[in-house]
Short mmCIF file of C-alpha atoms and ligand atoms in Angstrom, two decimals:
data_model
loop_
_atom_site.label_atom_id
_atom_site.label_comp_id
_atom_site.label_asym_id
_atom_site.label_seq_id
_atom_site.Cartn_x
_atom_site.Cartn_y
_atom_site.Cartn_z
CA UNK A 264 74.20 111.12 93.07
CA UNK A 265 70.86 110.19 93.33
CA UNK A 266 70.99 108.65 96.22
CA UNK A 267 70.87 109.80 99.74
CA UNK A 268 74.47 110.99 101.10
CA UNK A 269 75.72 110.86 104.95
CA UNK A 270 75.83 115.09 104.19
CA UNK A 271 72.17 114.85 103.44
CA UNK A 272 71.37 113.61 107.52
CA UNK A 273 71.40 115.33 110.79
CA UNK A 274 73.77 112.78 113.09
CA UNK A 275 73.29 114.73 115.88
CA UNK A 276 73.01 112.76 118.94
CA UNK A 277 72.02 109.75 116.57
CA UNK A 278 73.33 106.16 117.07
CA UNK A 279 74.59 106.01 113.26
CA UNK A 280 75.38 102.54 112.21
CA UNK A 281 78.32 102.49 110.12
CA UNK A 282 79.11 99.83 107.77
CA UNK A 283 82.80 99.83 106.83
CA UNK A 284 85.37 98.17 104.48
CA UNK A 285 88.02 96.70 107.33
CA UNK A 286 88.91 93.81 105.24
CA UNK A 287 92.77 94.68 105.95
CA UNK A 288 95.61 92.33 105.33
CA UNK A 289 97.00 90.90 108.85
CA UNK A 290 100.07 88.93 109.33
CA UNK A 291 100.77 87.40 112.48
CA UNK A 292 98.62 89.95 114.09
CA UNK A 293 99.87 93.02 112.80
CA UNK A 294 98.23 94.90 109.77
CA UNK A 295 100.27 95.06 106.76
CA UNK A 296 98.48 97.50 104.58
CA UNK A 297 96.11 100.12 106.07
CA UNK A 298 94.51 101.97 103.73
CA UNK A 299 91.14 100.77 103.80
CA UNK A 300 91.58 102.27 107.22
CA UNK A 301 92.36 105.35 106.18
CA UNK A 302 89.86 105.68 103.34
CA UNK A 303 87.29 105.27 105.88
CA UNK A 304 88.48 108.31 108.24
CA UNK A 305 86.16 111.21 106.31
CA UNK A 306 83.19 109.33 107.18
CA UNK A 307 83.91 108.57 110.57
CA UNK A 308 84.77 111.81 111.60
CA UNK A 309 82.19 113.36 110.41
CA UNK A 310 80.05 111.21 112.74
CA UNK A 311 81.87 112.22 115.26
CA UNK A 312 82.36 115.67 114.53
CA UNK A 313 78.74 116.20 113.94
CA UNK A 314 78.19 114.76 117.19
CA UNK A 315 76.85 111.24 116.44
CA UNK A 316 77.68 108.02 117.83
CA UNK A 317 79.57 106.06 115.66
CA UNK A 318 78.92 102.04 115.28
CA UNK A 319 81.69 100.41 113.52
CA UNK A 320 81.50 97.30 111.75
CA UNK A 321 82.89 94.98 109.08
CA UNK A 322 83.94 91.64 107.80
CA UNK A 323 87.69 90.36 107.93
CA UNK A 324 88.14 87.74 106.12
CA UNK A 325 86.37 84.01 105.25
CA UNK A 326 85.12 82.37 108.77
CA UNK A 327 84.22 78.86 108.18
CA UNK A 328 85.83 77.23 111.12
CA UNK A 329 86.38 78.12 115.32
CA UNK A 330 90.15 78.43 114.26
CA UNK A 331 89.40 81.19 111.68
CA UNK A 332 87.96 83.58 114.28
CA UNK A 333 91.45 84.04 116.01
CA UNK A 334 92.71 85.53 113.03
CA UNK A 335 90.35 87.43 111.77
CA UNK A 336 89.41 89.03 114.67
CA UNK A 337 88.82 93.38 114.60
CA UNK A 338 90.62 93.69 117.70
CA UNK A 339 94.01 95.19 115.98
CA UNK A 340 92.04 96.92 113.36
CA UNK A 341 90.55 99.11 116.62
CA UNK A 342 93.84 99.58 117.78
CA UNK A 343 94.81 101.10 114.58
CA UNK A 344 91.91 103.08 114.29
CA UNK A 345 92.30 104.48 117.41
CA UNK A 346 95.87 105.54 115.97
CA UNK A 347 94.82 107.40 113.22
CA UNK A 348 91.15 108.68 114.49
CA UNK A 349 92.77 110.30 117.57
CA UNK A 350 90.32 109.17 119.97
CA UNK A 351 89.54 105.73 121.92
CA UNK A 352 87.56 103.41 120.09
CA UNK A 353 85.69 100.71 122.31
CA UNK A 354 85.92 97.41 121.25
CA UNK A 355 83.66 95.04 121.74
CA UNK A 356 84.69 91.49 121.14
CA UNK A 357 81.05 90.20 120.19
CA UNK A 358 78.65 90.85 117.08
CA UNK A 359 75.45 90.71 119.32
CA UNK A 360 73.75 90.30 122.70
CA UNK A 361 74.18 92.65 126.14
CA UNK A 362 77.87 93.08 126.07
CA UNK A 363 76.93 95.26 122.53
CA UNK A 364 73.98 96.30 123.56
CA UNK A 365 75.40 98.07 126.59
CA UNK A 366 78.41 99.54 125.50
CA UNK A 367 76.14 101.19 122.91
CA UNK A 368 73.65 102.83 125.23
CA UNK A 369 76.50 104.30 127.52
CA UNK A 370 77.44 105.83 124.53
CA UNK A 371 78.07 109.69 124.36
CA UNK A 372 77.56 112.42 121.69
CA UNK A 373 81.19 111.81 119.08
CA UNK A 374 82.00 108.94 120.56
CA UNK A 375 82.98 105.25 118.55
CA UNK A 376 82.10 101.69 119.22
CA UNK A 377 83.40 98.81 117.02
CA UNK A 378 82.36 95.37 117.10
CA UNK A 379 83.72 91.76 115.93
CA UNK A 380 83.69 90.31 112.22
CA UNK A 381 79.91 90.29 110.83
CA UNK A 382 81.35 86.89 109.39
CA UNK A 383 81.73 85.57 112.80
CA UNK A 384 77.76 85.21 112.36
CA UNK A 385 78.81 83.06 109.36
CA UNK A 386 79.65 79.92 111.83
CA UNK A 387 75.48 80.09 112.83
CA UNK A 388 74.69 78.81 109.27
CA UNK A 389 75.90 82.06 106.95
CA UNK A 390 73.65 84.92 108.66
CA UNK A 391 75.87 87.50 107.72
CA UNK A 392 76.71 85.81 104.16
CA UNK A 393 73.48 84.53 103.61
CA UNK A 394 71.66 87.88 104.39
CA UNK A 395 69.73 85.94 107.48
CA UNK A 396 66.65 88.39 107.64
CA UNK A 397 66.59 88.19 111.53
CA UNK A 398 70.30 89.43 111.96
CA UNK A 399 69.83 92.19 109.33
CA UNK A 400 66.73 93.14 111.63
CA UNK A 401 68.72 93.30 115.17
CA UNK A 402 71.62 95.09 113.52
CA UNK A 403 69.11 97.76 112.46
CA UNK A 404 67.74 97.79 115.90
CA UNK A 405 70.82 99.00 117.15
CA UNK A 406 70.43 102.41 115.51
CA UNK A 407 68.89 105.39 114.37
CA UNK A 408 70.45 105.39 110.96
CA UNK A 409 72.82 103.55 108.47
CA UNK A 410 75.68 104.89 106.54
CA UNK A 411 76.81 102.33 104.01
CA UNK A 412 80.80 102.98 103.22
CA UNK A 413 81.67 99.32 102.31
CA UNK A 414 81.88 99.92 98.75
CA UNK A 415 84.46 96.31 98.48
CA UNK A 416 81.13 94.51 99.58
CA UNK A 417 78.15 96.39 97.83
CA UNK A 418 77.70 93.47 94.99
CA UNK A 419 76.73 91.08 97.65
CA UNK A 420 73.27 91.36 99.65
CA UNK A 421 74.95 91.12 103.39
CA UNK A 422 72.51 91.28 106.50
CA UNK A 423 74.93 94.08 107.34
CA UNK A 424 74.52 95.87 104.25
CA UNK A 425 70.98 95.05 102.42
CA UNK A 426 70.01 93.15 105.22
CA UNK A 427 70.21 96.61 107.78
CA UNK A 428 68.79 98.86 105.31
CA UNK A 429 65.59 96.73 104.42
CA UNK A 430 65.02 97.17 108.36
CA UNK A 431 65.99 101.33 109.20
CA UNK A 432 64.29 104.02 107.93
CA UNK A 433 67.47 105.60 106.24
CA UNK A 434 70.54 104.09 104.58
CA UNK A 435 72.98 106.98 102.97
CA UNK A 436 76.28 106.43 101.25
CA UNK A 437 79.42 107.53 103.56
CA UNK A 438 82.20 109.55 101.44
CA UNK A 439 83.74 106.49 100.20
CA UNK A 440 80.93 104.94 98.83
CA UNK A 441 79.82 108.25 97.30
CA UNK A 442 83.35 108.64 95.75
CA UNK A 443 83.16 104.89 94.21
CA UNK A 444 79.76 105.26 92.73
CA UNK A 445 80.33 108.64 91.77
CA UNK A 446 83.40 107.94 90.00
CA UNK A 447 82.60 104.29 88.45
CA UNK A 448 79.35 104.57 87.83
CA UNK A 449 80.18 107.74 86.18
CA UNK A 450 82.54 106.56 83.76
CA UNK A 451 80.12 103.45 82.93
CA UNK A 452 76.47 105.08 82.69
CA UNK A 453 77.49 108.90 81.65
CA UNK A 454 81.56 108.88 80.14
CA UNK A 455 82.75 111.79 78.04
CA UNK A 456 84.12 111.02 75.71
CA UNK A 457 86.42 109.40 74.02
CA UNK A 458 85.99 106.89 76.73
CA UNK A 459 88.96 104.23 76.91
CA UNK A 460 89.05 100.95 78.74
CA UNK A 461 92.23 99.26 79.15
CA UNK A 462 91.85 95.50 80.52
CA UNK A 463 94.49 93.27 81.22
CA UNK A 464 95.04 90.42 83.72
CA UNK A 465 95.06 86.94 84.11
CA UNK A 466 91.80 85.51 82.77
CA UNK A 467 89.21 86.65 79.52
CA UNK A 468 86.98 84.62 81.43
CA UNK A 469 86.92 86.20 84.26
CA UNK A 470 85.90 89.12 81.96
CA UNK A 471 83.74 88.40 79.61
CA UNK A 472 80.75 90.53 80.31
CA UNK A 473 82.75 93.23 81.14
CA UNK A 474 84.08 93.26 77.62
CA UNK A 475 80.52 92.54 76.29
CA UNK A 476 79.50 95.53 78.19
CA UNK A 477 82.32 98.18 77.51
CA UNK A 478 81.86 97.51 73.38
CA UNK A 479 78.28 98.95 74.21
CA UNK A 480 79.71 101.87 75.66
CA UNK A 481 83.51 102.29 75.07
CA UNK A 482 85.20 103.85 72.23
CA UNK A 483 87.77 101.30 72.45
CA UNK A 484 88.66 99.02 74.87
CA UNK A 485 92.44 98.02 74.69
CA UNK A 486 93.35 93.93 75.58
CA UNK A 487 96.81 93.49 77.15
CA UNK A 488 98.45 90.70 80.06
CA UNK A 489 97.77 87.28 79.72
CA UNK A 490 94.10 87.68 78.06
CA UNK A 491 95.88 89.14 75.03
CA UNK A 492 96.55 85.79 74.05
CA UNK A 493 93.64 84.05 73.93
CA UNK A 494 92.71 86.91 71.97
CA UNK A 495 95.71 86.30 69.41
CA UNK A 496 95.15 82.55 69.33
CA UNK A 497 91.58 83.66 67.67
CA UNK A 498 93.74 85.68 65.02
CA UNK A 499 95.26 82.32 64.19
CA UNK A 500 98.54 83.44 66.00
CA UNK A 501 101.01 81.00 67.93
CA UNK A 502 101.37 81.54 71.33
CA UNK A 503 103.80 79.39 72.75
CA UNK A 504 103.84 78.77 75.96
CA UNK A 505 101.72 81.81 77.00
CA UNK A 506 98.79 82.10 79.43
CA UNK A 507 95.55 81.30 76.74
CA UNK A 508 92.04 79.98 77.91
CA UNK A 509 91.76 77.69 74.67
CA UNK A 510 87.94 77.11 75.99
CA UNK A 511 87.29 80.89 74.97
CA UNK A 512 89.09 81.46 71.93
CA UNK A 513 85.90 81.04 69.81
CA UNK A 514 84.32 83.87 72.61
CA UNK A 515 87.38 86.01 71.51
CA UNK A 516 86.67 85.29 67.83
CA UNK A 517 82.93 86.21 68.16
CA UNK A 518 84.03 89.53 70.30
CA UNK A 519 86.54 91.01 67.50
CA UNK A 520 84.15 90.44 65.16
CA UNK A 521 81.23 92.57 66.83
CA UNK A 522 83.98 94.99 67.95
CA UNK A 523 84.08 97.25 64.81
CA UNK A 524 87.86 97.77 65.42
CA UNK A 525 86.85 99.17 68.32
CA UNK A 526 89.80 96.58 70.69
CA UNK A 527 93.18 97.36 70.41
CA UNK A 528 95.52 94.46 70.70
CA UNK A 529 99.12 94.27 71.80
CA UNK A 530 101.85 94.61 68.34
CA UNK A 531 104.92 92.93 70.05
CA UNK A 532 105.51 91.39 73.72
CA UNK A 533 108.31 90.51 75.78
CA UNK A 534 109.06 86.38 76.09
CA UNK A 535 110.98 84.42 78.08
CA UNK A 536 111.39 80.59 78.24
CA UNK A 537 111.67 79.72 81.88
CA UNK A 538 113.37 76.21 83.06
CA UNK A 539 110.06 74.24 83.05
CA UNK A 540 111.46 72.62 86.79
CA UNK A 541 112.02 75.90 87.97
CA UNK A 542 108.42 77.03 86.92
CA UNK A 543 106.74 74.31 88.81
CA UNK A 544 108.82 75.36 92.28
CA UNK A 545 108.87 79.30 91.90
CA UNK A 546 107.20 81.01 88.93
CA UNK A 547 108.37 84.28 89.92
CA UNK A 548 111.69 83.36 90.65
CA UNK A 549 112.06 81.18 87.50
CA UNK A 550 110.82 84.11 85.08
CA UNK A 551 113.01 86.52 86.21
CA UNK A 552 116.17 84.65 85.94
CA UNK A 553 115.31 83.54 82.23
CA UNK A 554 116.23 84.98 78.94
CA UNK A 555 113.59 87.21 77.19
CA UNK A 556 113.55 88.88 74.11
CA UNK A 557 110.91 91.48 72.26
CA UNK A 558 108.75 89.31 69.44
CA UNK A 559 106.36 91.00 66.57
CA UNK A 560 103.22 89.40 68.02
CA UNK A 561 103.15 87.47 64.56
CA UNK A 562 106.62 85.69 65.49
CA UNK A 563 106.08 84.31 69.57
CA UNK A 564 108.04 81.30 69.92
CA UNK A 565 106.93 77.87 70.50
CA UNK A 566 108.55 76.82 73.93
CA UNK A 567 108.42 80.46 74.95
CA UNK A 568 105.58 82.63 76.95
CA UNK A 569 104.69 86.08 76.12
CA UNK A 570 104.55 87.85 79.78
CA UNK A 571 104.79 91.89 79.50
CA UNK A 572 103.88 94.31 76.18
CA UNK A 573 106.47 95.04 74.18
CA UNK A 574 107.98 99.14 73.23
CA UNK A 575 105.85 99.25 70.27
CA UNK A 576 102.65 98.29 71.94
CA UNK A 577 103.42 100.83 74.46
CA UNK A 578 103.76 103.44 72.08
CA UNK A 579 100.84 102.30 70.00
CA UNK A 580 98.29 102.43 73.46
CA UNK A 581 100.02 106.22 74.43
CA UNK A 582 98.84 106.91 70.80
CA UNK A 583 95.51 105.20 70.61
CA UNK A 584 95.26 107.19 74.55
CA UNK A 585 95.80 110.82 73.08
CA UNK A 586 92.83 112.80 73.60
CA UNK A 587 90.85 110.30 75.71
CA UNK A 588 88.58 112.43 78.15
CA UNK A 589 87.63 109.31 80.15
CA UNK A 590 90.21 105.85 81.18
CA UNK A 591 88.98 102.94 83.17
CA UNK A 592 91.67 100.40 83.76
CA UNK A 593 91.24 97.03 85.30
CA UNK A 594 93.96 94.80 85.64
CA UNK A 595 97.83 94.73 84.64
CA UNK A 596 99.48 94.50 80.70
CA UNK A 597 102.35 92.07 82.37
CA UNK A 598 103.18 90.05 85.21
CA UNK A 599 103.93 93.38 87.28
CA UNK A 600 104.94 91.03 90.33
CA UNK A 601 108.50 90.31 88.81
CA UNK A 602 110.50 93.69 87.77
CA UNK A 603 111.53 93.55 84.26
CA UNK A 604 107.94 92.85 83.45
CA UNK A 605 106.36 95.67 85.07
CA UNK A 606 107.60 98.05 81.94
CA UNK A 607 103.81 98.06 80.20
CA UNK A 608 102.21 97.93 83.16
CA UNK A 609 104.21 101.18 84.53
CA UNK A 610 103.96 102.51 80.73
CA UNK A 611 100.16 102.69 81.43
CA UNK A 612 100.47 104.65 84.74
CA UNK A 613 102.59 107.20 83.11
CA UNK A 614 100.21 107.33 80.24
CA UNK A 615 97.19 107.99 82.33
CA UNK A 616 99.09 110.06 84.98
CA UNK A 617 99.73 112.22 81.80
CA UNK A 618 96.26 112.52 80.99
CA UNK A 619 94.96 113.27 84.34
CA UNK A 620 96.96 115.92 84.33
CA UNK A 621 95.26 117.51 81.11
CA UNK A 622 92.00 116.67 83.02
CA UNK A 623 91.00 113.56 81.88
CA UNK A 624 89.33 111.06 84.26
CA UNK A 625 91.38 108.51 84.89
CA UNK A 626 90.04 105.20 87.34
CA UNK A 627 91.97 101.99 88.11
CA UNK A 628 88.90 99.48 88.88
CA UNK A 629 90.85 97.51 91.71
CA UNK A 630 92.35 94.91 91.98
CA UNK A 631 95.68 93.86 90.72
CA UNK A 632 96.35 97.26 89.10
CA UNK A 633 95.22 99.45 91.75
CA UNK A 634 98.16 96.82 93.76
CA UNK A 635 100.35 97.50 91.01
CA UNK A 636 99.71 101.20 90.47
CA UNK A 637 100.43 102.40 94.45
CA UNK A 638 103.21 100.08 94.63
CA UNK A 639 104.98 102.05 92.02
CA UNK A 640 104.26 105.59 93.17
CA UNK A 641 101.30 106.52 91.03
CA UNK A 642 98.61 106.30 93.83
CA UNK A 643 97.75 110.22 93.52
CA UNK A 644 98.29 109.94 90.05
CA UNK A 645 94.76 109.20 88.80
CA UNK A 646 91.19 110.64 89.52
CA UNK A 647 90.30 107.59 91.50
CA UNK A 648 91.90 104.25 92.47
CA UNK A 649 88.88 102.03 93.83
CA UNK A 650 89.07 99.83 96.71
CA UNK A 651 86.73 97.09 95.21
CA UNK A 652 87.80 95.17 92.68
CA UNK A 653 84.78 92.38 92.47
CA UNK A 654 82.50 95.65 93.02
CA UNK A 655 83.85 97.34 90.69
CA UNK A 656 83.97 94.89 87.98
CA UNK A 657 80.55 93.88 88.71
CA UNK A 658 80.07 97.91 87.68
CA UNK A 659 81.70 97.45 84.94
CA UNK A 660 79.37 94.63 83.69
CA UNK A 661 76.49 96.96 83.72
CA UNK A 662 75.07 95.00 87.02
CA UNK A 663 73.31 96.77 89.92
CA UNK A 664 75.12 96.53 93.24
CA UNK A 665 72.32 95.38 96.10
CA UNK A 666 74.30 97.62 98.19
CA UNK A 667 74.25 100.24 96.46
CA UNK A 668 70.57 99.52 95.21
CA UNK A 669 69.61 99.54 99.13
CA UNK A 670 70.87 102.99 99.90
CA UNK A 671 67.48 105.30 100.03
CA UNK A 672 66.69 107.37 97.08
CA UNK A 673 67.40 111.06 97.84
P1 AMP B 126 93.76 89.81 87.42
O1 AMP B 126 93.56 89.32 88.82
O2 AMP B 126 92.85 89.19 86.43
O3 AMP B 126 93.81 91.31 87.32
O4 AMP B 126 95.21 89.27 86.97
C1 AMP B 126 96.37 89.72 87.56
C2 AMP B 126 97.47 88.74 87.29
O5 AMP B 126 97.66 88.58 85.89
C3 AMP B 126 98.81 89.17 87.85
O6 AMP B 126 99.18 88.28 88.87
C4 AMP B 126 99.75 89.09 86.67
O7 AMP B 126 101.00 88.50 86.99
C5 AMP B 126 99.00 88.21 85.70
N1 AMP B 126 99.44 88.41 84.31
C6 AMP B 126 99.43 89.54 83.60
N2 AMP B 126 99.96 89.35 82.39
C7 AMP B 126 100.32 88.06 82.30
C8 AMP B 126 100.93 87.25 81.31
N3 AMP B 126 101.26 87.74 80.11
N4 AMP B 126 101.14 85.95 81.60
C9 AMP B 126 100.80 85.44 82.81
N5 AMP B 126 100.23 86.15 83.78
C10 AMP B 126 99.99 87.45 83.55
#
């Protein structure tokens, strides 16, 4: 990596700033999922094991009101912490001022201090948001040196991500970060190849330059979920009742035709036709309780919608897969959330689980699929599951992060 890494600095007796990826789910005060936790442990303990004083922070959350700050406050995230760190972690309920300012100063050699929701400084007109040049500035002020590990947040210019590191002498990527660009912007500036994309999900539009960008660099790029059929309604296909952005079929016209054969489209799906009453109440619930049936791709049904790959397109990606030295995967072939279509979506884990293990590189680019890929068992099944899924897509589209971009050059 050409950037500096938090291996590359001496912590020792430092006040290291640490920017972190909290952004945890929380139900009624209690977290529900804490692996972005836990995938920021290696960083923190090397702080602390290295003797530095570790300054937590992160965002939780959107805060746009007084009410939102009771929810997304940090407090149970330093609890949790505390859990898995082994150590006590002082919280400190504020994201500025003397309360902060002391509690970091009686701070000893290894030991942490986390404070509030850098989006509670979105209430005072967007500072943290809005990369407010003053807060960036006092943040800085508050240490020796930064270590960037919020890789979810590095395609947005944050006061406490850009905004710290314009203002401290050195920013360096913690393991997480290194990991993410290491991995990502591997695949997308320096792939061996073959180098596959699979891309699936809701929306081609949310996609576009992806696509635009992987044809520049892919040897294929394979289309499945819901954007498959905006994709066939360019062939001339029928659709039915499936998900299609009929603004961007004449985008997915233009796109096969500079693609050189190079995407690989589904041959048959799984339909169902869902009571339309039962659609408008429960989607989920209404899918799974209607008929389906496998359909050539050629032969969808009018009133019916096309919601998971079919057996033959599952064999036809394992086959189009052989041999690839390089996978990046963002988003799911089928409506994963609802069981029996989940089958091409768990085809694809198997597939790439299969290749890792012949020593491909194999990374789900958040998201949906990285949801969809731990909940069914595959989460040490690939090189690299990323915790960003806007960061990572924004990789994907050939884009420089600004928080990445701010980390000093080694
Ligand atoms: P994304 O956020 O773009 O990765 O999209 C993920 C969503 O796409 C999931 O909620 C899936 O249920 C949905 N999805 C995937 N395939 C289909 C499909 N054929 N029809 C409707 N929704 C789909």
């Amino acid at each position: 990596m050409s950037k500096l890494v938090i291996t590359d600095l001496n912590v020792k007796g430092k006040k290291v700033l640490v920017r972190v990826d909290f952004n945890v789910p929380i139900k009624g005060g209690v977290i529900t999922d804490d692996n972005r936790i836990v995938q920021a442990l290696p960083t923190i303990k090397y702080v602390v094991d290295n003797g530095g004083k570790a300054i937590l922070f992160s965002h939780l959350g959107r805060i746009k009101t007084e009410e939102d700050k009771a929810k997304n406050t940090l407090k149970p995230v330093a609890k949790r912490l505390e859990e898995l760190v082994g150590k006590p972690v002082t919280f400190v309920p504020e994201t500025r001022g003397e309360a902060l300012e002391n509690a970091i100063n009686q701070m000893k050699d290894g030991d942490i201090v986390m404070f509030e929701n850098t989006r509670f400084e979105d209430l005072n007109g967007k500072k943290e948001s809005g990369n407010d040049p003053e807060l960036g500035k006092y943040w800085a002020s508050l240490g020796d040196v930064f270590v960037n590990d919020a890789f979810g947040t590095a395609h947005r210019a944050h006061a406490s991500n850009s905004g710290i590191s314009a203002n401290i002498e050195k920013t360096a990527a913690g393991f997480l970060m290194q990991k993410e660009v290491e991995f990502i912007g591997g695949a997308v500036d320096n792939p061996k190849h073959p180098f596959v994309a699979i891309l699936g999900g809701a929306k081609v539009s949310d996609k576009i330059s992806v696509i635009e960008n992987l044809l520049k660099k892919a040897d294929k790029i394979m289309i499945c979920g819901a954007m498959a059929y905006t994709f066939f309604k360019a062939q001339g296909l029928e659709v039915g009742e499936s998900k299609c952005e009929l603004d961007f079929v004449d985008y997915a016209k233009d796109m096969l035709a500079k693609a050189n054969g190079k995407i690989v489209l589904p041959v048959d799906v799984v339909e169902a036709k869902p009571d339309p009453l039962k659609v408008a109440e429960n989607f989920f619930g209404a899918i799974d309780e209607a008929p389906t049936k496998v359909v050539d791709v050629k032969h969808i049904d009018k009133d019916w919608q096309g919601l998971d790959c079919g057996p033959e397109t599952i064999k036809l990606f394992a086959k189009e897969l052989e041999g690839a030295k390089t996978v990046v995967w963002n988003g799911p072939a089928g409506v994963f959330e609802v069981e029996k279509f989940a089958v091409g979506t768990k085809a694809i884990c198997e597939t790439l689980a299969g290749l890792k293990e012949k020593g491909a590189i194999t990374i789900i680019g958040g998201g949906d699929s990285a949801a969809a890929a731990i909940s069914m068992g595959y989460q040490d099944k690939f090189s690299h599951i990323s915790t960003g899924g806007g960061a990572s897509l924004e990789y994907l589209e050939g884009k420089v992060l600004p928080g990445v971009a701010a980390i000093t050059d080694k």
